[in-house]
mmCIF file of C-alpha atoms in Angstrom:
data_model
loop_
_atom_site.group_PDB
_atom_site.id
_atom_site.type_symbol
_atom_site.label_atom_id
_atom_site.label_comp_id
_atom_site.label_asym_id
_atom_site.label_seq_id
_atom_site.Cartn_x
_atom_site.Cartn_y
_atom_site.Cartn_z
ATOM 1 C CA MET A 1 4.664 65.528 91.804
ATOM 2 C CA SER A 2 2.648 66.805 88.890
ATOM 3 C CA GLU A 3 2.618 64.785 85.686
ATOM 4 C CA VAL A 4 4.227 66.233 82.466
ATOM 5 C CA LYS A 5 2.584 65.658 79.145
ATOM 6 C CA ILE A 6 4.870 64.696 76.401
ATOM 7 C CA SER A 7 4.213 63.712 72.845
ATOM 8 C CA ALA A 8 6.064 60.481 71.317
ATOM 9 C CA GLU A 9 6.408 58.687 68.296
ATOM 10 C CA PRO A 10 6.639 54.928 67.602
ATOM 11 C CA ARG A 11 10.042 53.630 66.709
ATOM 12 C CA THR A 12 10.526 51.243 63.917
ATOM 13 C CA GLU A 13 14.236 51.118 63.614
ATOM 14 C CA PHE A 14 16.453 49.279 66.382
ATOM 15 C CA GLY A 15 19.809 48.627 67.104
ATOM 16 C CA LYS A 16 22.689 51.119 67.686
ATOM 17 C CA GLY A 17 22.412 52.485 64.344
ATOM 18 C CA GLY A 18 18.718 53.294 64.507
ATOM 19 C CA ALA A 19 19.178 54.786 68.023
ATOM 20 C CA ARG A 20 22.033 57.194 66.700
ATOM 21 C CA ARG A 21 19.541 58.175 63.804
ATOM 22 C CA THR A 22 16.846 58.863 66.438
ATOM 23 C CA ARG A 23 18.915 60.903 68.517
ATOM 24 C CA ARG A 24 20.467 62.871 65.734
ATOM 25 C CA ALA A 25 16.931 63.746 64.733
ATOM 26 C CA GLY A 26 16.561 65.515 68.244
ATOM 27 C CA MET A 27 14.577 62.428 69.896
ATOM 28 C CA VAL A 28 15.413 60.111 72.718
ATOM 29 C CA PRO A 29 15.068 56.239 72.074
ATOM 30 C CA ALA A 30 12.779 54.881 74.795
ATOM 31 C CA VAL A 31 10.825 51.701 75.436
ATOM 32 C CA LEU A 32 7.453 51.289 77.480
ATOM 33 C CA TYR A 33 7.087 48.350 79.543
ATOM 34 C CA GLY A 34 5.007 46.807 82.511
ATOM 35 C CA HIS A 35 1.301 45.367 83.414
ATOM 36 C CA GLY A 36 2.204 42.235 81.189
ATOM 37 C CA GLU A 37 2.092 44.136 77.957
ATOM 38 C CA LYS A 38 4.474 43.837 75.016
ATOM 39 C CA PRO A 39 7.294 46.376 75.232
ATOM 40 C CA LYS A 40 6.601 49.201 72.819
ATOM 41 C CA HIS A 41 9.398 51.279 71.503
ATOM 42 C CA ILE A 42 9.106 55.097 70.911
ATOM 43 C CA ALA A 43 11.130 58.272 70.544
ATOM 44 C CA LEU A 44 10.627 61.412 72.940
ATOM 45 C CA PRO A 45 11.534 64.734 72.202
ATOM 46 C CA ALA A 46 15.227 65.098 73.753
ATOM 47 C CA ARG A 47 14.538 68.747 74.966
ATOM 48 C CA GLU A 48 11.223 68.297 76.569
ATOM 49 C CA PHE A 49 12.332 65.433 78.401
ATOM 50 C CA ALA A 50 15.503 66.918 79.491
ATOM 51 C CA ALA A 51 13.667 70.052 80.826
ATOM 52 C CA ALA A 52 11.164 67.641 82.664
ATOM 53 C CA ILE A 53 13.657 65.622 84.420
ATOM 54 C CA ARG A 54 15.887 68.809 85.465
ATOM 55 C CA LYS A 55 12.850 70.280 86.878
ATOM 56 C CA GLY A 56 11.030 66.851 88.370
ATOM 57 C CA GLY A 57 13.890 64.779 89.048
ATOM 58 C CA ALA A 58 14.631 61.075 87.824
ATOM 59 C CA ASN A 59 11.097 60.095 89.280
ATOM 60 C CA GLN A 60 9.081 62.613 86.960
ATOM 61 C CA LEU A 61 5.913 61.058 86.168
ATOM 62 C CA PHE A 62 4.928 61.248 82.415
ATOM 63 C CA ALA A 63 1.577 61.340 80.747
ATOM 64 C CA ILE A 64 2.674 60.189 77.310
ATOM 65 C CA GLU A 65 0.709 60.700 73.988
ATOM 66 C CA VAL A 66 1.914 58.353 71.218
ATOM 67 C CA SER A 67 0.990 59.393 67.445
ATOM 68 C CA ASP A 68 -0.678 56.173 67.026
ATOM 69 C CA GLY A 69 -3.353 57.121 69.543
ATOM 70 C CA THR A 70 -1.771 55.395 72.563
ATOM 71 C CA GLN A 71 -2.107 57.368 75.844
ATOM 72 C CA VAL A 72 -0.227 56.005 78.779
ATOM 73 C CA LEU A 73 1.318 57.211 82.321
ATOM 74 C CA ALA A 74 4.938 56.145 82.816
ATOM 75 C CA LEU A 75 7.833 56.541 85.327
ATOM 76 C CA PRO A 76 11.429 56.536 84.283
ATOM 77 C CA LYS A 77 12.883 53.028 85.554
ATOM 78 C CA ALA A 78 16.356 53.409 83.997
ATOM 79 C CA ILE A 79 17.879 56.603 82.120
ATOM 80 C CA GLN A 80 21.360 56.022 80.271
ATOM 81 C CA ARG A 81 23.402 59.385 79.797
ATOM 82 C CA ASP A 82 26.216 60.284 77.767
ATOM 83 C CA PRO A 83 28.490 61.909 80.404
ATOM 84 C CA ILE A 84 30.659 63.837 77.903
ATOM 85 C CA LYS A 85 27.610 65.194 75.713
ATOM 86 C CA ASP A 86 25.545 65.489 78.680
ATOM 87 C CA SER A 87 22.581 63.906 76.868
ATOM 88 C CA PHE A 88 19.977 61.209 77.168
ATOM 89 C CA GLU A 89 20.786 57.781 75.334
ATOM 90 C CA HIS A 90 17.923 55.664 76.170
ATOM 91 C CA VAL A 91 15.189 55.474 78.605
ATOM 92 C CA ASP A 92 13.182 52.726 80.050
ATOM 93 C CA LEU A 93 9.829 53.498 81.042
ATOM 94 C CA LEU A 94 7.437 51.581 83.572
ATOM 95 C CA LEU A 95 3.789 51.904 82.730
ATOM 96 C CA VAL A 96 1.592 52.649 85.713
ATOM 97 C CA ARG A 97 -1.713 53.507 86.650
ATOM 98 C CA ARG A 98 -3.560 56.079 89.043
ATOM 99 C CA GLY A 99 -3.682 54.802 92.415
ATOM 100 C CA GLU A 100 -1.334 51.959 91.729
ATOM 101 C CA LYS A 101 1.600 51.777 94.355
ATOM 102 C CA VAL A 102 5.202 51.541 93.298
ATOM 103 C CA THR A 103 8.543 51.239 94.770
ATOM 104 C CA VAL A 104 11.255 53.716 93.603
ATOM 105 C CA GLU A 105 14.508 55.338 94.793
ATOM 106 C CA VAL A 106 14.120 59.004 96.059
ATOM 107 C CA PRO A 107 17.143 61.269 96.641
ATOM 108 C CA VAL A 108 17.637 62.334 100.382
ATOM 109 C CA GLN A 109 18.313 65.985 101.315
ATOM 110 C CA LEU A 110 20.224 66.807 104.560
ATOM 111 C CA THR A 111 18.848 69.953 106.026
ATOM 112 C CA GLY A 112 20.355 72.157 109.122
ATOM 113 C CA GLU A 113 24.027 72.112 110.240
ATOM 114 C CA ALA A 114 25.490 69.781 112.531
ATOM 115 C CA ALA A 115 27.414 70.555 115.688
ATOM 116 C CA LYS A 116 30.734 72.823 115.484
ATOM 117 C CA ASP A 117 34.077 70.843 114.362
ATOM 118 C CA THR A 118 31.989 67.984 112.828
ATOM 119 C CA LEU A 119 32.031 66.261 109.206
ATOM 120 C CA ILE A 120 29.170 64.705 107.314
ATOM 121 C CA VAL A 121 29.852 61.527 105.698
ATOM 122 C CA HIS A 122 26.861 60.447 103.348
ATOM 123 C CA ASP A 123 26.232 56.640 103.417
ATOM 124 C CA HIS A 124 23.244 56.658 101.046
ATOM 125 C CA ASP A 125 21.994 59.613 98.954
ATOM 126 C CA THR A 126 18.631 57.694 98.137
ATOM 127 C CA LEU A 127 16.112 55.679 99.907
ATOM 128 C CA SER A 128 13.796 52.973 98.611
ATOM 129 C CA VAL A 129 10.088 54.222 99.197
ATOM 130 C CA THR A 130 6.603 52.844 98.375
ATOM 131 C CA ALA A 131 4.067 55.539 97.078
ATOM 132 C CA ASP A 132 1.094 56.099 94.996
ATOM 133 C CA ALA A 133 2.558 56.342 91.284
ATOM 134 C CA THR A 134 1.154 59.826 91.063
ATOM 135 C CA LYS A 135 2.361 61.091 94.429
ATOM 136 C CA VAL A 136 6.026 60.187 94.286
ATOM 137 C CA PRO A 137 8.075 62.763 96.162
ATOM 138 C CA ASP A 138 10.902 64.440 94.502
ATOM 139 C CA HIS A 139 13.059 64.225 97.422
ATOM 140 C CA LEU A 140 13.199 63.361 101.160
ATOM 141 C CA GLU A 141 14.435 65.445 103.995
ATOM 142 C CA ALA A 142 16.464 64.312 107.043
ATOM 143 C CA SER A 143 17.520 67.005 109.493
ATOM 144 C CA ILE A 144 21.059 67.042 110.902
ATOM 145 C CA GLU A 145 20.608 70.365 112.959
ATOM 146 C CA GLY A 146 22.959 70.512 116.263
ATOM 147 C CA LEU A 147 24.055 66.662 115.665
ATOM 148 C CA GLU A 148 27.241 65.935 117.707
ATOM 149 C CA ALA A 149 30.301 63.672 116.471
ATOM 150 C CA GLY A 150 29.112 60.151 116.918
ATOM 151 C CA THR A 151 25.484 60.468 115.752
ATOM 152 C CA GLN A 152 24.083 58.533 112.821
ATOM 153 C CA VAL A 153 21.140 59.365 110.760
ATOM 154 C CA THR A 154 19.062 56.122 109.572
ATOM 155 C CA ALA A 155 16.458 55.824 107.124
ATOM 156 C CA ALA A 156 14.058 55.842 110.189
ATOM 157 C CA ASP A 157 14.859 59.202 110.802
ATOM 158 C CA VAL A 158 14.175 60.395 107.244
ATOM 159 C CA GLU A 159 10.885 62.666 107.146
ATOM 160 C CA LEU A 160 8.127 60.758 104.868
ATOM 161 C CA PRO A 161 5.370 62.689 103.280
ATOM 162 C CA SER A 162 1.907 61.545 103.988
ATOM 163 C CA GLY A 163 0.918 58.428 101.750
ATOM 164 C CA VAL A 164 4.617 57.458 101.503
ATOM 165 C CA GLU A 165 6.015 54.235 103.110
ATOM 166 C CA LEU A 166 9.632 53.255 103.606
ATOM 167 C CA ALA A 167 10.720 50.204 101.729
ATOM 168 C CA ALA A 168 14.210 50.306 102.897
ATOM 169 C CA ASP A 169 15.808 48.658 106.224
ATOM 170 C CA PRO A 170 14.553 51.498 108.818
ATOM 171 C CA GLU A 171 18.421 51.117 110.460
ATOM 172 C CA LEU A 172 20.044 51.776 107.046
ATOM 173 C CA SER A 173 22.708 54.386 107.660
ATOM 174 C CA VAL A 174 21.918 57.530 105.555
ATOM 175 C CA ALA A 175 24.706 59.839 106.933
ATOM 176 C CA ALA A 176 27.301 59.803 110.070
ATOM 177 C CA VAL A 177 28.319 62.755 111.743
ATOM 178 C CA THR A 178 32.167 62.512 112.717
ATOM 179 C CA ALA A 179 34.546 64.703 114.453
ATOM 180 C CA ALA A 180 36.298 67.130 112.011
ATOM 181 C CA PRO A 181 40.212 66.407 111.891
ATOM 182 C CA THR A 182 42.207 68.953 113.968
ATOM 183 C CA ALA A 183 45.115 71.009 111.949
ATOM 184 C CA GLU A 184 47.711 68.558 113.628
ATOM 185 C CA GLN A 185 46.087 65.474 112.508
ATOM 186 C CA LEU A 186 45.937 66.925 108.874
ATOM 187 C CA GLU A 187 49.481 67.923 108.814
ATOM 188 C CA ALA A 188 50.828 64.462 110.254
ATOM 189 C CA THR A 189 48.910 62.804 106.993
ATOM 190 C CA LEU A 190 50.884 64.877 104.690
ATOM 191 C CA PRO A 191 53.892 62.877 103.268
ATOM 192 C CA GLU A 192 57.298 64.385 103.891
ATOM 193 C CA VAL A 193 59.260 65.160 100.645
ATOM 194 C CA GLU A 194 62.900 65.268 100.738
ATOM 195 C CA ALA A 195 65.501 65.123 98.224
ATOM 196 C CA PRO A 196 67.338 61.900 97.906
ATOM 197 C CA ALA A 197 71.036 62.534 99.346
ATOM 198 C CA GLU A 198 72.856 61.501 96.130
ATOM 199 C CA GLU A 199 70.709 64.028 93.751
ATOM 200 C CA ALA A 200 71.670 66.822 96.317
ATOM 201 C CA GLU A 201 75.576 65.786 96.377
ATOM 202 C CA ALA A 202 75.465 65.538 92.441
ATOM 203 C CA GLY A 203 73.842 69.044 92.112
ATOM 204 C CA GLU A 204 76.373 70.540 94.598
ATOM 205 C CA GLU A 205 79.530 69.123 92.490
ATOM 206 C CA THR A 206 78.139 70.701 89.297
ATOM 207 C CA ALA A 207 77.560 73.836 90.835
ATOM 208 C CA GLU A 208 80.993 74.112 91.850
ATOM 209 C CA GLY A 209 82.959 72.525 89.267
ATOM 210 C CA ALA A 210 80.856 72.955 86.021
ATOM 211 C CA GLU A 211 81.946 75.867 83.326
ATOM 212 C CA ALA A 212 79.235 77.787 81.655
ATOM 213 C CA PRO A 213 78.926 76.114 77.925
ATOM 214 C CA ALA A 214 79.514 78.169 75.177
ATOM 215 C CA ALA A 215 76.504 79.688 73.476
ATOM 216 C CA GLU A 216 75.180 78.028 70.227
ATOM 217 C CA GLY A 217 77.194 79.252 67.142
ATOM 218 C CA GLU A 218 80.268 80.670 69.458
ATOM 219 C CA GLU A 219 83.674 79.219 69.701
ATOM 220 C CA ALA A 220 84.979 78.175 73.165
ATOM 221 C CA PRO A 221 87.661 80.259 74.060
ATOM 222 C CA ALA A 222 91.256 79.288 73.308
ATOM 223 C CA GLU A 223 93.961 78.819 76.133
ATOM 224 C CA ALA A 224 96.037 81.596 76.791
ATOM 225 C CA LYS A 225 99.697 81.179 74.887
ATOM 226 C CA THR A 226 102.711 81.962 77.094
ATOM 227 C CA GLU A 227 105.743 83.589 75.156
ATOM 228 C CA ALA A 228 109.091 82.057 75.585
#
């Protein structure tokens, strides 16, 4: 994955109030940490950061140039989002060096199609791997082509690029292939809806004995008089 160059500003305001003002200015509050250095609070341009994450994923490598002259490489370690506004609330960035090995969670994509009349159950959609900080893959792939019901895809079955090592348990289940339920089985799981007997009887009595109410503003018809 190629690195993305991004500028940043030092951040001097902290707390919720400071973070809100930073976001209103079109920036994302962030903190740089790692390698035993004191955490550095910065603000990243929101649009540029969002575009880089959309293209490269959560493990996008950033070459950050802070206006105070600081130049570092960093990987997102934790990203906080606002699910309603679909915006970034805060980012923790881990300092890395070229050639340094890092352990990260990478998304797993299933490729191909399993056998007919099967369903795929995703157990884990990411895997922990160790890779060069500058060569973290944006995703991993595991084939389910032609797999029959009862087959399990484990971490060991996932294809790893050169230089990437599996950090997760090789027997960790990534996905399972199960038999698709038949129409009869699906129908059997649907709850039967029946009207309560009391409600049905009450409805019949109302239909037989009830008179239509007089319209609003009209008088009810008077009883016919019998002449003596």
